[in-house]
Amino acid sequence: MSDCLFCKIIAGEIPSSKVYEDDLCYAFYDIAPQAPTHFLVVPKQHIQSVSAVTEETAPIVGHIFAVIARLAEELGFAGPGYRVVSNIGEAGQQTVPHLHFHVLAGRDMTWPPG
Ligand code: 5GP
Ligand code: ZN
């Protein structure tokens, strides 16, 4: 989608600090980190949110979770633990309407989230 911030980041039209990339997804550090490690993993295909995932696109989401598990091992936070969050819609406080998974690590998380 031409007017989507994350589509522009994926296309390299807006600079980002890359963590990982493959044919299906792109991971980059959040511009406003909420933990010592905070990056986003997004599908390269524009999908609005978890609410827009279909049986057809669900394998991309599964792939993203496999990527997150691998990055957690490689970056050394799988052992201590971490959090994966996806905000959905207005009440969910989603600010960028392109599906993304926040990966937060490097500190103890609190529950319930705000
Ligand atoms: P949401 O609020 O939709 O769950 O998450 C959007 C996230 O994107 C926020 O954590 C915000 O800091 C991050 N973000 C917004 N604009 C940019 C940007 O231009 N570059 C990067 N790297 N992150 C961004
Ligand atoms: Zn997009």
Coordinates of C-alpha atoms and ligand atoms in Angstrom, one line a residue:
M1 CA 0.0 0.0 0.0
S2 CA 1.6 3.2 -1.2
D3 CA 0.6 5.4 1.8
C4 CA 1.4 2.9 4.5
L5 CA 4.4 3.8 6.8
F6 CA 5.6 0.2 7.2
C7 CA 5.2 -0.6 3.5
K8 CA 7.5 2.4 2.9
I9 CA 10.0 1.1 5.5
I10 CA 9.9 -2.4 3.9
A11 CA 10.5 -0.8 0.5
G12 CA 13.5 1.2 1.9
E13 CA 11.8 4.5 1.1
I14 CA 12.0 5.3 4.9
P15 CA 15.2 4.3 6.6
S16 CA 15.1 1.8 9.4
S17 CA 17.5 -0.2 11.5
K18 CA 17.2 -3.8 10.2
V19 CA 17.3 -6.8 12.5
Y20 CA 16.4 -9.4 9.9
E21 CA 14.8 -9.9 6.5
D22 CA 13.6 -12.7 4.3
D23 CA 11.1 -13.1 1.4
L24 CA 8.1 -13.0 3.8
C25 CA 9.0 -10.6 6.6
Y26 CA 11.1 -7.7 7.8
A27 CA 12.2 -6.9 11.3
F28 CA 13.5 -3.5 12.5
Y29 CA 14.1 -1.7 15.7
D30 CA 11.3 0.4 17.1
I31 CA 11.9 4.2 16.9
A32 CA 10.6 4.6 20.5
P33 CA 11.8 1.5 22.3
Q34 CA 9.8 0.4 25.4
A35 CA 12.5 -2.1 26.6
P36 CA 16.3 -2.4 26.2
T37 CA 15.5 -4.6 23.1
H38 CA 12.4 -3.6 21.1
F39 CA 11.9 -4.5 17.5
L40 CA 9.0 -5.0 15.2
V41 CA 8.4 -7.9 12.8
V42 CA 6.1 -7.2 9.9
P43 CA 4.9 -9.2 6.9
K44 CA 6.1 -7.8 3.6
Q45 CA 2.5 -8.3 2.4
H46 CA 0.3 -5.5 3.6
I47 CA -2.2 -7.0 6.1
Q48 CA -4.0 -4.5 8.3
S49 CA -3.9 -6.3 11.6
V50 CA -4.4 -9.7 13.3
S51 CA -8.1 -9.1 12.5
A52 CA -7.4 -9.2 8.8
V53 CA -5.5 -12.5 8.9
T54 CA -7.1 -15.3 6.8
E55 CA -6.5 -19.0 6.3
E56 CA -4.5 -17.9 3.2
T57 CA -2.2 -15.5 5.1
A58 CA -2.0 -17.4 8.4
P59 CA 1.2 -19.3 7.2
I60 CA 3.0 -15.9 7.0
V61 CA 2.1 -15.3 10.7
G62 CA 3.3 -18.8 11.6
H63 CA 6.6 -18.1 9.7
I64 CA 6.9 -14.8 11.6
F65 CA 6.7 -16.6 14.9
A66 CA 9.4 -19.1 13.8
V67 CA 11.6 -16.1 12.9
I68 CA 10.9 -14.5 16.3
A69 CA 11.9 -17.8 18.1
R70 CA 15.1 -18.0 16.1
L71 CA 16.0 -14.3 16.7
A72 CA 15.4 -14.7 20.4
E73 CA 17.9 -17.5 20.5
E74 CA 20.4 -15.7 18.3
L75 CA 20.1 -12.4 20.2
G76 CA 20.3 -14.1 23.6
F77 CA 17.0 -13.3 25.2
A78 CA 15.2 -16.7 24.7
G79 CA 16.5 -17.9 28.0
P80 CA 15.4 -15.0 30.3
G81 CA 12.1 -14.6 28.4
Y82 CA 10.5 -11.8 26.5
R83 CA 7.1 -10.6 25.3
V84 CA 5.4 -10.5 21.9
V85 CA 2.6 -8.1 21.4
S86 CA 0.3 -7.1 18.6
N87 CA -2.1 -4.2 19.1
I88 CA -5.3 -4.3 17.1
G89 CA -7.5 -1.4 16.2
E90 CA -8.4 1.7 18.2
A91 CA -9.1 0.2 21.6
G92 CA -6.0 -2.0 21.2
Q93 CA -3.9 1.2 20.6
Q94 CA -2.7 0.2 17.2
T95 CA -1.2 3.3 15.6
V96 CA 0.2 1.9 12.4
P97 CA -2.4 -0.1 10.3
H98 CA 0.1 -2.7 9.0
L99 CA 0.3 -6.0 11.0
H100 CA 3.3 -6.0 13.3
F101 CA 4.5 -7.9 16.2
H102 CA 6.4 -6.0 18.9
V103 CA 9.2 -8.1 20.4
L104 CA 10.3 -6.7 23.8
A105 CA 13.2 -8.0 25.9
G106 CA 15.9 -7.1 28.3
R107 CA 13.8 -6.3 31.3
D108 CA 11.1 -7.9 33.5
M109 CA 7.7 -7.2 32.0
T110 CA 4.7 -6.3 34.1
W111 CA 1.2 -7.8 33.9
P112 CA -1.5 -6.8 33.2
P113 CA -0.3 -4.5 30.4
G114 CA -1.8 -1.0 30.4
Ligands
5GP1 P1 1.5 0.2 17.4 O1 1.3 1.4 18.2 O2 0.7 0.3 16.1 O3 1.2 -1.1 18.1 O4 3.0 0.2 17.0 C1 3.6 1.0 16.1 C2 5.0 1.1 16.5 O5 5.8 1.7 15.4 C3 5.3 2.1 17.7 O6 5.9 1.3 18.8 C4 6.2 3.2 17.1 O7 7.2 3.6 18.0 C5 6.8 2.5 15.9 N1 7.1 3.5 14.8 C6 6.3 4.5 14.4 N2 6.9 5.1 13.4 C7 8.1 4.5 13.2 C8 9.2 4.7 12.3 O8 9.1 5.6 11.4 N3 10.3 3.9 12.4 C9 10.3 2.9 13.3 N4 11.4 2.2 13.4 N5 9.3 2.7 14.2 C10 8.2 3.5 14.1
ZN2 ZN 1.6 -1.6 4.7

